Coordinates of C-alpha atoms and ligand atoms in Angstrom, one line a residue:
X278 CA -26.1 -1.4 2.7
X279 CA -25.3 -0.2 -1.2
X280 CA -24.9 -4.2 -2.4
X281 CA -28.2 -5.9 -3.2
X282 CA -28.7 -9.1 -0.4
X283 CA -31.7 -11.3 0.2
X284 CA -32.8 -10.6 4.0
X285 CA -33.7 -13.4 5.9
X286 CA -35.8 -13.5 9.3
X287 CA -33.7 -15.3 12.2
X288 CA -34.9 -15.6 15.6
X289 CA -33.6 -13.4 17.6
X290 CA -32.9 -15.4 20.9
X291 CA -29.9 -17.8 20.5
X292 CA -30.5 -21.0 22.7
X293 CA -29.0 -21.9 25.8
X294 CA -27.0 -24.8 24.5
X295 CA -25.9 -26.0 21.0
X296 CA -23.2 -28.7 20.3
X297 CA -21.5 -26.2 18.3
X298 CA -21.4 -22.2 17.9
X299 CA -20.6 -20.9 14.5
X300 CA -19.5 -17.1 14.7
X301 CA -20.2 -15.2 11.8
X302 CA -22.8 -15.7 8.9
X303 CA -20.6 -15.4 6.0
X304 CA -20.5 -18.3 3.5
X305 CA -17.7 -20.2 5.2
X306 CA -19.5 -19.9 8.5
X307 CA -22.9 -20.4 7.0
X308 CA -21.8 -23.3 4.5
X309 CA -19.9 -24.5 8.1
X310 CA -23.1 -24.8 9.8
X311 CA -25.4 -26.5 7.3
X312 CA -22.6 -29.8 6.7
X313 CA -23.1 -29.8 10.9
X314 CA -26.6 -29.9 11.1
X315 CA -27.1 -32.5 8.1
X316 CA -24.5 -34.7 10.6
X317 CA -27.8 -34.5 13.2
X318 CA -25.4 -32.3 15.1
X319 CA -27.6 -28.8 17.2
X320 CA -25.5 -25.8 15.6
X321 CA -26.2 -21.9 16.1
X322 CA -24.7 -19.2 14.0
X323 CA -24.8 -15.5 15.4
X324 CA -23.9 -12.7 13.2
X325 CA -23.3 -9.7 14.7
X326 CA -25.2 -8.1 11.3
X327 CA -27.2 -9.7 8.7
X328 CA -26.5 -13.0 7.0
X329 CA -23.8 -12.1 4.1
X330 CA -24.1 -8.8 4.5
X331 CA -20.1 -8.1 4.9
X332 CA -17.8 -9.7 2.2
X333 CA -19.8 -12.3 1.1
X334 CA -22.3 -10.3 -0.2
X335 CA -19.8 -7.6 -1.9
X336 CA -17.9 -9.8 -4.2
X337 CA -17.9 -10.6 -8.1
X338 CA -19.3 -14.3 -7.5
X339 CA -16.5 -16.2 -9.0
X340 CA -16.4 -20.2 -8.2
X341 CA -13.6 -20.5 -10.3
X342 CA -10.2 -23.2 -10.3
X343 CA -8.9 -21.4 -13.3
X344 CA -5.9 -19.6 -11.7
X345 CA -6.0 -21.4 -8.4
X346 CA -2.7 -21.6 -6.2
X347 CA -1.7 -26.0 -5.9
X348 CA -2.6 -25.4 -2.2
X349 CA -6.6 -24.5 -2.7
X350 CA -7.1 -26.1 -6.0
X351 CA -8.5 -29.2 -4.3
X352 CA -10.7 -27.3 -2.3
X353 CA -11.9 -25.2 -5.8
X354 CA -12.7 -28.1 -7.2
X355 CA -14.8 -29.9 -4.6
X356 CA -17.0 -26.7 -4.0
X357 CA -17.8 -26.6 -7.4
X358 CA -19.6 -29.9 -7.1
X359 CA -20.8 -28.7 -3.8
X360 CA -22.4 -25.8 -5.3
X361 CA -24.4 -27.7 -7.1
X362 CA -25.5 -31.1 -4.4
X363 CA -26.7 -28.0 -2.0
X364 CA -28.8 -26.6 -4.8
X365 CA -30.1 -30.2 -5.4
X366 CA -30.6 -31.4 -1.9
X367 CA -31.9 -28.3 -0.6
X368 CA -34.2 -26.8 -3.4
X369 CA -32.7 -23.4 -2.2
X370 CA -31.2 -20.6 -5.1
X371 CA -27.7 -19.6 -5.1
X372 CA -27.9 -18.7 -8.2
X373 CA -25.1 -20.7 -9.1
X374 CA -24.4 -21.7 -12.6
X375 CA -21.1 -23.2 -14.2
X376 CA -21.3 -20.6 -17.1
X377 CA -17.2 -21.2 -17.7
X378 CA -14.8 -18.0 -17.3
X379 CA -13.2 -16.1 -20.4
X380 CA -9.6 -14.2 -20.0
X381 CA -8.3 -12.2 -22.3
X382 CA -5.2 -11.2 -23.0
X383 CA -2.5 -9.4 -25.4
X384 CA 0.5 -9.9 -22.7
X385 CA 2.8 -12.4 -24.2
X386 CA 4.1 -12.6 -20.3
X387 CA 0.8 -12.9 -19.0
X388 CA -0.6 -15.7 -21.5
X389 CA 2.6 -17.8 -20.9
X390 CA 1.7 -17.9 -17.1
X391 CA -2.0 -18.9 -17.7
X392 CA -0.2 -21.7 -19.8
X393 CA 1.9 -23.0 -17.5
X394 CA -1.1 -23.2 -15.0
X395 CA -3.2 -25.4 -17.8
X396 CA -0.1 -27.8 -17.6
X397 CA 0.1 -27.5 -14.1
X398 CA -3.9 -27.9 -13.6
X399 CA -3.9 -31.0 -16.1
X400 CA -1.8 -33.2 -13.7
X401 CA -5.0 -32.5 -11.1
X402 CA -7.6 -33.1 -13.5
X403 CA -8.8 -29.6 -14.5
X404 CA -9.9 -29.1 -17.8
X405 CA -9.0 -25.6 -19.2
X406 CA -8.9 -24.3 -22.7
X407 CA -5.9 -22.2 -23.9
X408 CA -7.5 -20.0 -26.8
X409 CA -5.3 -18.9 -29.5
X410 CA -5.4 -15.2 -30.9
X411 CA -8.6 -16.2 -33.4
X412 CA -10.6 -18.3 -30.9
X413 CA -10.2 -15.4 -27.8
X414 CA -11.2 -12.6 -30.8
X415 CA -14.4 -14.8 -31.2
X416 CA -15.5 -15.4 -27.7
X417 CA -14.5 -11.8 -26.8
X418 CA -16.3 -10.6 -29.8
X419 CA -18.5 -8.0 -27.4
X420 CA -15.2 -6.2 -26.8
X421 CA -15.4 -5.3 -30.9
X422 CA -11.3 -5.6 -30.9
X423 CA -8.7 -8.5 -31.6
X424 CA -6.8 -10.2 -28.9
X425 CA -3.7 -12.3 -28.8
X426 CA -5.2 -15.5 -26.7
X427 CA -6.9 -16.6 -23.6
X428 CA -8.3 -18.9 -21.6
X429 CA -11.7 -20.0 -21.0
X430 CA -12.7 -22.2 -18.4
X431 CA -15.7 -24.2 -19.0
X432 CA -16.2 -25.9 -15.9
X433 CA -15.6 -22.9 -13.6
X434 CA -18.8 -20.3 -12.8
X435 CA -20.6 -17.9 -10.6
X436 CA -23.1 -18.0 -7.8
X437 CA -24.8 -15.0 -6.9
X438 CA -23.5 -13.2 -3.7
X439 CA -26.9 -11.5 -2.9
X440 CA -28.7 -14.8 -2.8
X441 CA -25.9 -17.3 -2.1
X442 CA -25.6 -17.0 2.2
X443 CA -28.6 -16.2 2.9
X444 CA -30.3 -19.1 0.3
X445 CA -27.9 -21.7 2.7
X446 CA -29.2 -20.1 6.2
X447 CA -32.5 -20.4 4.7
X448 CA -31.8 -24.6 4.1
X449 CA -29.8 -24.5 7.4
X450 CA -32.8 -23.4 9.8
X451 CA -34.9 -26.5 7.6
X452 CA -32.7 -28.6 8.9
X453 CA -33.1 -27.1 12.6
X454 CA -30.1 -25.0 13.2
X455 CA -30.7 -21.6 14.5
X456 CA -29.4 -18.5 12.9
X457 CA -28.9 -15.4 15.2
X458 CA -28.7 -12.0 13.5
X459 CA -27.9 -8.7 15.5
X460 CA -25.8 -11.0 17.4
X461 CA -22.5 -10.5 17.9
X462 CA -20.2 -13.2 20.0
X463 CA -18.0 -11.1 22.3
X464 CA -15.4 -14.1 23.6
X465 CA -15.4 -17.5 24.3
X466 CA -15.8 -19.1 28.0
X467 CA -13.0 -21.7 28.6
X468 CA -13.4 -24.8 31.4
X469 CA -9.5 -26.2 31.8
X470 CA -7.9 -25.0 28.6
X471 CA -11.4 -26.2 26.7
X472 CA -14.0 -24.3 25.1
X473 CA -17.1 -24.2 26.9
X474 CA -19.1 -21.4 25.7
X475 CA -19.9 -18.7 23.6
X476 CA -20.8 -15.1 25.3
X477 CA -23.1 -13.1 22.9
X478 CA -24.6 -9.7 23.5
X479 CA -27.8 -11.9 24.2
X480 CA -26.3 -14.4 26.4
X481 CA -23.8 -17.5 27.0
X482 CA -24.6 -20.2 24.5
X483 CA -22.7 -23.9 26.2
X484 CA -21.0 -25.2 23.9
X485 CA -18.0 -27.5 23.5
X486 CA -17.2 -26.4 20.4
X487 CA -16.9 -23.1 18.1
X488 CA -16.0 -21.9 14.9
X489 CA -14.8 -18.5 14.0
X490 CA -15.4 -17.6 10.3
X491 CA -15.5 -14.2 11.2
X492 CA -13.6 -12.7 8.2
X493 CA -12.4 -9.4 8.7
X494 CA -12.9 -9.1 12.2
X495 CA -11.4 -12.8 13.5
X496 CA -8.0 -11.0 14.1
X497 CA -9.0 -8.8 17.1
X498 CA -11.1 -11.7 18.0
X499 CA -8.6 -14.3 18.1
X500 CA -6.5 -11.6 20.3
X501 CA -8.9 -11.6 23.3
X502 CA -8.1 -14.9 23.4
X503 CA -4.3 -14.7 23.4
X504 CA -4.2 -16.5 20.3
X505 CA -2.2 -14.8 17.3
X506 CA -3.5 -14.6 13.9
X507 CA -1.8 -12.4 11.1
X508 CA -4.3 -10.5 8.7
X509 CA -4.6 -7.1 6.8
X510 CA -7.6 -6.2 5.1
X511 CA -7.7 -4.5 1.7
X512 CA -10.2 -2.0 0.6
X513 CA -11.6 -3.1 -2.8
X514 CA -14.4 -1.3 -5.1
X515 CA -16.9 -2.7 -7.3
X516 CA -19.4 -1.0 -9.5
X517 CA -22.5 -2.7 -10.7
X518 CA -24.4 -1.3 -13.7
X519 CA -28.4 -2.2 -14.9
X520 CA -28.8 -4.4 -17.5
X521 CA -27.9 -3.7 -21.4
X522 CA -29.6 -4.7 -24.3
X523 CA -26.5 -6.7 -25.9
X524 CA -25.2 -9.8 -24.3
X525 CA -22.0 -9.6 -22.6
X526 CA -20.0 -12.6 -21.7
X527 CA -21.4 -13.8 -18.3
X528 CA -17.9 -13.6 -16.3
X529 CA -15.1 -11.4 -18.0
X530 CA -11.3 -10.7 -16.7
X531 CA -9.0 -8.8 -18.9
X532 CA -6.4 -7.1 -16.6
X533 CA -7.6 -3.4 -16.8
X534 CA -11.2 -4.4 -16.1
X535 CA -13.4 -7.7 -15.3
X536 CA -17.3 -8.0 -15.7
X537 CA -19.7 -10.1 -14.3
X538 CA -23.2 -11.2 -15.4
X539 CA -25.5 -11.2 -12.0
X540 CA -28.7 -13.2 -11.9
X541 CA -30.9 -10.3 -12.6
X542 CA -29.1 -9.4 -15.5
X543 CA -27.2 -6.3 -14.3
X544 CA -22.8 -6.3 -14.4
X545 CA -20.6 -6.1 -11.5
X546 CA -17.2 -4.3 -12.7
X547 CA -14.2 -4.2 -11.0
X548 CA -10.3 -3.6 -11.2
X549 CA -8.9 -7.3 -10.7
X550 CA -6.6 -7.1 -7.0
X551 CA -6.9 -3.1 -7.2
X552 CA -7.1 -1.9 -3.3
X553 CA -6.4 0.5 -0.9
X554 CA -4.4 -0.3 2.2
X555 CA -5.8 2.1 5.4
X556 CA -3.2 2.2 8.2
X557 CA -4.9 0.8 11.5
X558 CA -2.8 -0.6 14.5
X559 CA -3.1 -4.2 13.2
X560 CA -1.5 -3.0 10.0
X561 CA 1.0 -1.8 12.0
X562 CA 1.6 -5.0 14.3
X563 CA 1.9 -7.2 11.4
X564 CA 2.8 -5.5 8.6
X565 CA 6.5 -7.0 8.9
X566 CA 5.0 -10.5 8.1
X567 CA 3.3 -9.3 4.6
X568 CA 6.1 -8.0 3.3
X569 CA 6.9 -10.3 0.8
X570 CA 2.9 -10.1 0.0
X571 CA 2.8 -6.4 -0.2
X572 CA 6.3 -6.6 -2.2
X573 CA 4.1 -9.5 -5.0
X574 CA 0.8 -7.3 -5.0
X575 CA 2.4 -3.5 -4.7
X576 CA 1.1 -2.1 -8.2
X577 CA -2.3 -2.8 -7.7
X578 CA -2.0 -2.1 -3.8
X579 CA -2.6 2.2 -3.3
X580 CA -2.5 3.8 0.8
X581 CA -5.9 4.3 1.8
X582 CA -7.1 6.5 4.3
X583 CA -9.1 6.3 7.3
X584 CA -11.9 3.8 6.5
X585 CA -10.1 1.0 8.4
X586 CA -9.6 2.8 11.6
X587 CA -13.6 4.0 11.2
X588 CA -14.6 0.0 10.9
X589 CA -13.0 -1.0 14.2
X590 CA -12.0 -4.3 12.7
X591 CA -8.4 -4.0 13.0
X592 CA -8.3 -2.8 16.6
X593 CA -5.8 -3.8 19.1
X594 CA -8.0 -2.8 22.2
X595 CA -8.9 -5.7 24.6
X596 CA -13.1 -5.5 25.3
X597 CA -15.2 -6.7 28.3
X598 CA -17.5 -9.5 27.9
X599 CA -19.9 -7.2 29.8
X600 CA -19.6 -4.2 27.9
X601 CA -20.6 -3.3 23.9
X602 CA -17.6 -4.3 22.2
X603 CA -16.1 -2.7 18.5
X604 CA -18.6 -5.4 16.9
X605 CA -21.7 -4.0 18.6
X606 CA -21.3 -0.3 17.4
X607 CA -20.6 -1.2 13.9
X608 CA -22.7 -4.5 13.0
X609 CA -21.5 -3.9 9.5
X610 CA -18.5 -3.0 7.9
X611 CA -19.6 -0.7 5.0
X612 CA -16.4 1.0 4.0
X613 CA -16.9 4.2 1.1
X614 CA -15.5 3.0 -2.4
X615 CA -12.6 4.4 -3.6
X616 CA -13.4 7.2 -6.0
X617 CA -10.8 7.1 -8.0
X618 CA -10.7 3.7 -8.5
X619 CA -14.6 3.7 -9.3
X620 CA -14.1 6.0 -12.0
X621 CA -11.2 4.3 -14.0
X622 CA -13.1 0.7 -13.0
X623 CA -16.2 2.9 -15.3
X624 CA -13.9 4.2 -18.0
X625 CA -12.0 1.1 -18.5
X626 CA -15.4 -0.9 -18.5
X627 CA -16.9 1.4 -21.4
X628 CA -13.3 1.1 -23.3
X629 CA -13.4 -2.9 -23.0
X630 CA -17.6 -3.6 -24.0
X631 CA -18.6 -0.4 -25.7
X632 CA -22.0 -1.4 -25.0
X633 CA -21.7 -0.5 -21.5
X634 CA -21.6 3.1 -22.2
X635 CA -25.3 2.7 -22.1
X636 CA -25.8 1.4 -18.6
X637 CA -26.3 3.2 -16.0
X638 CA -25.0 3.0 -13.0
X639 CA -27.1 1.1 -9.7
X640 CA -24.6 1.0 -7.2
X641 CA -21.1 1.2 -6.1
X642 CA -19.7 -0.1 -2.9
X643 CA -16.8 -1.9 -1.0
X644 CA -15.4 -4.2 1.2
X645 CA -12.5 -5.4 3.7
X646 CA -10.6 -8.4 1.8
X647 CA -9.3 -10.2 4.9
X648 CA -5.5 -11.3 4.0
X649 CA -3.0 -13.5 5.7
X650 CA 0.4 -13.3 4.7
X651 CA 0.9 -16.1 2.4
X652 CA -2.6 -15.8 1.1
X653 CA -4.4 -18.5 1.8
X654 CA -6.9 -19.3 4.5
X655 CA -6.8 -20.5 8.2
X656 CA -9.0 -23.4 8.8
X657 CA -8.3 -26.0 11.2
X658 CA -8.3 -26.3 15.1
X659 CA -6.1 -23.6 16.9
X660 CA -3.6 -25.4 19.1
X661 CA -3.8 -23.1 22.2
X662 CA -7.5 -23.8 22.9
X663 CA -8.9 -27.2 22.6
X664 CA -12.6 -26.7 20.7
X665 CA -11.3 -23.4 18.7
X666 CA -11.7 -23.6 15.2
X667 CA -10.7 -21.4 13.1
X668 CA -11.9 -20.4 9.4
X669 CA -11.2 -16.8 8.0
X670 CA -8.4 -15.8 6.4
X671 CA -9.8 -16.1 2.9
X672 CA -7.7 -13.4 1.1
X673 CA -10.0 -12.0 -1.4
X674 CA -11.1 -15.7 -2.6
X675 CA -13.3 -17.2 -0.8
X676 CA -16.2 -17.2 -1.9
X677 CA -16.2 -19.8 -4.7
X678 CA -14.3 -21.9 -2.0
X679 CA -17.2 -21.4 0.8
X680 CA -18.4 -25.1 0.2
X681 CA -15.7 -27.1 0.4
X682 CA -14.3 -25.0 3.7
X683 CA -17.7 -25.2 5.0
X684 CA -17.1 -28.9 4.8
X685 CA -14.2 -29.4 5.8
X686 CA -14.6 -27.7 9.3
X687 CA -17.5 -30.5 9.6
X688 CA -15.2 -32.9 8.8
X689 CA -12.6 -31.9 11.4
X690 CA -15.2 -31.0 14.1
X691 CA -16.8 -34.6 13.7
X692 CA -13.6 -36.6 13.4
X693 CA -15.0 -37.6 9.4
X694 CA -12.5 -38.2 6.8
X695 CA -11.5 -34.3 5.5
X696 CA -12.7 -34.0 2.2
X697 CA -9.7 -33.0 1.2
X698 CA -6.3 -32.2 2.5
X699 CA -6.6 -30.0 5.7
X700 CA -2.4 -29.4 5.7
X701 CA -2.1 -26.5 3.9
X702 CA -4.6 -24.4 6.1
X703 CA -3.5 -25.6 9.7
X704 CA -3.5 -21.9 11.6
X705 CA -0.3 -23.4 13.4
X706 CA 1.6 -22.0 10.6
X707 CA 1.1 -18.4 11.5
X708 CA 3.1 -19.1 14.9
X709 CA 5.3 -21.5 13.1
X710 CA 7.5 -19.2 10.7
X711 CA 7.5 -15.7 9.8
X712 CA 6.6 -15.9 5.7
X713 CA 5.2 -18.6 4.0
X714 CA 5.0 -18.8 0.0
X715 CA 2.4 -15.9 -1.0
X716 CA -0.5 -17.3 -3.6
X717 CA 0.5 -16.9 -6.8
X718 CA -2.5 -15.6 -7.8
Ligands
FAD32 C1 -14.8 -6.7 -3.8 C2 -14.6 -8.1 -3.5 C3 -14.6 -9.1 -4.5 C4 -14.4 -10.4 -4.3 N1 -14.5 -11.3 -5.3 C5 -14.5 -12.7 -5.1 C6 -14.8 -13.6 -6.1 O1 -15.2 -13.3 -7.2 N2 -14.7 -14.9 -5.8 C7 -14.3 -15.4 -4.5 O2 -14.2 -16.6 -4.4 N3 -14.1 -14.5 -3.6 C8 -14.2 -13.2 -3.8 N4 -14.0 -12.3 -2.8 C9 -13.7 -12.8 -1.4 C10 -14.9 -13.3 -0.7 O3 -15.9 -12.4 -0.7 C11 -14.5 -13.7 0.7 O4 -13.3 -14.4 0.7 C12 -15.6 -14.5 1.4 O5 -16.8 -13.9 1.2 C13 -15.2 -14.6 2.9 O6 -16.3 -15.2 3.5 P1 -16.3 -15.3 5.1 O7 -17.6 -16.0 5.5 O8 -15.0 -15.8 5.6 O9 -16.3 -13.8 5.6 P2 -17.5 -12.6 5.6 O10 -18.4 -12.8 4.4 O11 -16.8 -11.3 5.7 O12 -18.3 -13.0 6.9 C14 -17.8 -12.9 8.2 C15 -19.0 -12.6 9.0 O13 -18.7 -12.7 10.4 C16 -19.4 -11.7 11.1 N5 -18.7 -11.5 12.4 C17 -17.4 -11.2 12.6 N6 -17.1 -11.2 13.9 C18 -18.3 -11.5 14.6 C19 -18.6 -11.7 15.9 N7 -17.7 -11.5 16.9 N8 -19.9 -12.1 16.3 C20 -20.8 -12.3 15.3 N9 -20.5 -12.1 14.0 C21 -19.3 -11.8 13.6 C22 -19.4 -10.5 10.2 O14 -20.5 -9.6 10.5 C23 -19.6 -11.2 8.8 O15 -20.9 -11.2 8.4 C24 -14.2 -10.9 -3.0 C25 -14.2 -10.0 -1.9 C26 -14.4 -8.6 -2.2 C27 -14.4 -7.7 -1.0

């Protein structure tokens, strides 16, 4: 793996029974598990890799509101809090801090929208600062150069993607659920239309209940199962550099390049929504249903090539439960940055903070955004199989949201009062119309 991540030991042997089976050990699965087991319920997690090791470990480490579409800005909100109770109540380092987000701006077009969502934000309760030309010039004073306005958001921040799912696993197993790595869950076992257990490549854990969070890959899972569940992944590139001896601003955007301060002082850069597009069959199956997606996002969206067809994620095949499956032969998805973008994401990143052209470079990678078509996740009970939850979907943004989904799959898995409004995320809405209204942002 290029990304720095915090390995964790897991036992190796998942149990016979659990009351629920989380698959995948991403944050969303991870945070999942941990609201279960503080509810006294038994919960295993098995990860076909390593605890965070596929997009939640490859990501800038924004928690942020600031920009939010209306239908996730509940959930934003609440996982900022919960951010901070989980470092409280379980003594463990995410390396999350509300350090507030600066944008930067000299688009007349582009400061108008960020205005309209501080009015639209106020009626729910979000503080955000509009900055006028002066004020931006002075908090973007590392950038040496004037700027028409901004934004800062003071209550937004950033945890730390190489600590942040493997620091929860860590307070999950404390709490006695069992985390399962080099484990990957090859279909579900169903007793009259009901979940009733979970085949891994080391067994059948019973269980009455599960929970895909399986980013990238819960597609072709969710097809073994007859269940259909629109994504396409996007190829995006990051770049982090070693500490400088100047102080940056902790978390950056600017549209030609955004920087972020890690915990151990070195910068992640990256081209805000740049990707690359590879053409696999799933592309192909559902590429009708993201047009209106593909037509919002085209000039930051380039073809790729064939990294997506090389991950296996997007296959069509059907596997045996007996038999290796696509997940077994690649435990990680570890696509190759794009080179092209990683050298304008370096040039544009030296033009913006000049003291950057002193750092050198400690890695580059990339990783498979999981998109649905209208951009915002699936999280909710999937009507064709009583006991199937599902939780992926998280289009590029789901980290800083891993929290509150977390909880809210506890909360519809227990029967507790969701912590916020499931509605927008119900998966029936793939099934029910053809395009929904694509995140604005
Ligand atoms: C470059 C980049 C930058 C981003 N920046 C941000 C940001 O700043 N802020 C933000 O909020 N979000 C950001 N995101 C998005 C964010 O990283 C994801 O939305 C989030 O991490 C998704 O978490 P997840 O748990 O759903 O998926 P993942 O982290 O991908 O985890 C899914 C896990 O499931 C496992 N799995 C899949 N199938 C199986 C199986 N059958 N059996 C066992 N295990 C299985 C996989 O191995 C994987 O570990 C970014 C993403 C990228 C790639």
């Amino acid at each position: 793996m290029p990304q720095p991540l915090r390995l964790i030991e897991t036992s190796p042997n998942p149990p016979a029974r659990a009351d629920v089976v989380v698959i995948g050990g991403g944050i969303v699965g991870i945070f999942a598990a941990y609201y279960l087991a503080k509810r006294g319920l038994s919960v295993a997690v098995v990860e076909k890799g390593r605890i965070g090791a596929e997009q939640s470990s490859r990501n800038w480490g924004w928690c942020r509101q600031q920009n939010r579409d209306a239908r996730e800005l509940p959930m934003a909100t609440r996982s900022l809090e919960l951010w901070e109770q989980f470092a409280a109540d379980s003594g463990e380092d995410t390396g999350f801090s509300r350090c507030g987000l600066l944008y930067l701006s000299n688009d007349e077009a582009e400061l108008s929208r960020w205005s309209s969502w501080r009015d639209f934000a106020k009626t729910a309760g979000v503080t955000t600062h509009m900055l006028s030309g002066p004020e931006a010039t002075q908090r973007g004073q590392a950038t040496g150069r004037a700027w028409k306005g901004g934004v800062f958001s003071p209550t937004d921040g950033t945890a730390d993607p190489a600590k942040a799912a493997p620091a929860v696993a860590a307070a999950l197993m404390k709490l006695g659920g069992s985390v399962h790595q080099q484990c990957a869950a090859r279909g579900i076992e169903l007793e009259g239309g009901r979940v009733s257990g979970v085949v891994t490549e080391a067994g059948t854990i019973k269980a009455r209940t599960v929970v895909l969070a399986g980013g990238a890959w819960a597609s072709s899972f969710c097809r073994q199962l007859g269940v259909r569940f629109p994504l396409a992944t996007v190829r995006q590139s990051i770049v982090r550099v070693l500490p400088v001896e100047h102080r940056l601003p902790d978390a950056l955007h600017t549209t030609s390049v955004s920087a972020t301060r890690r915990s151990d002082g070195s910068y992640t850069l990256a081209i805000s929504g740049r990707g690359r597009v590879d053409m696999t069959p799933q592309l192909l199956r559902f590429a009708p249903q993201f047009l209106p997606m593909f037509a919002k996002r085209w000039r930051n969206i380039r073809p790729g090539g064939l990294e997506g067809m090389r991950g296996g994620h997007e296959t069509l095949a059907r596997w045996r439960l007996d038999a290796p499956t696509p997940m077994e032969r690649v435990r990680i998805l570890d696509p190759k940055p794009d080179p092209v973008a990683v050298k304008q994401t370096c040039q544009r990143a030296v033009e913006l903070l000049p003291a950057l052209a002193q750092a050198s470079i400690a890695d580059t990678w990339a990783g498979f955004v999981d998109s649905t078509p209208d951009g915002v996740p699936g999280i909710g009970p999937v009507p064709e199989i009583a006991g199937f939850i599902l939780a992926a979907g998280f289009s590029g943004h789901g980290f800083g949201i891993g929290p509150g989904a977390g909880h809210l799959v506890a909360d519809l898995v227990t029967g507790a009062e969701p912590i916020f409004d499931p509605a927008p995320y119900r998966p029936g809405r793939f099934t029910e119309s053809a395009w929904g209204k694509v995140a604005d942002f």
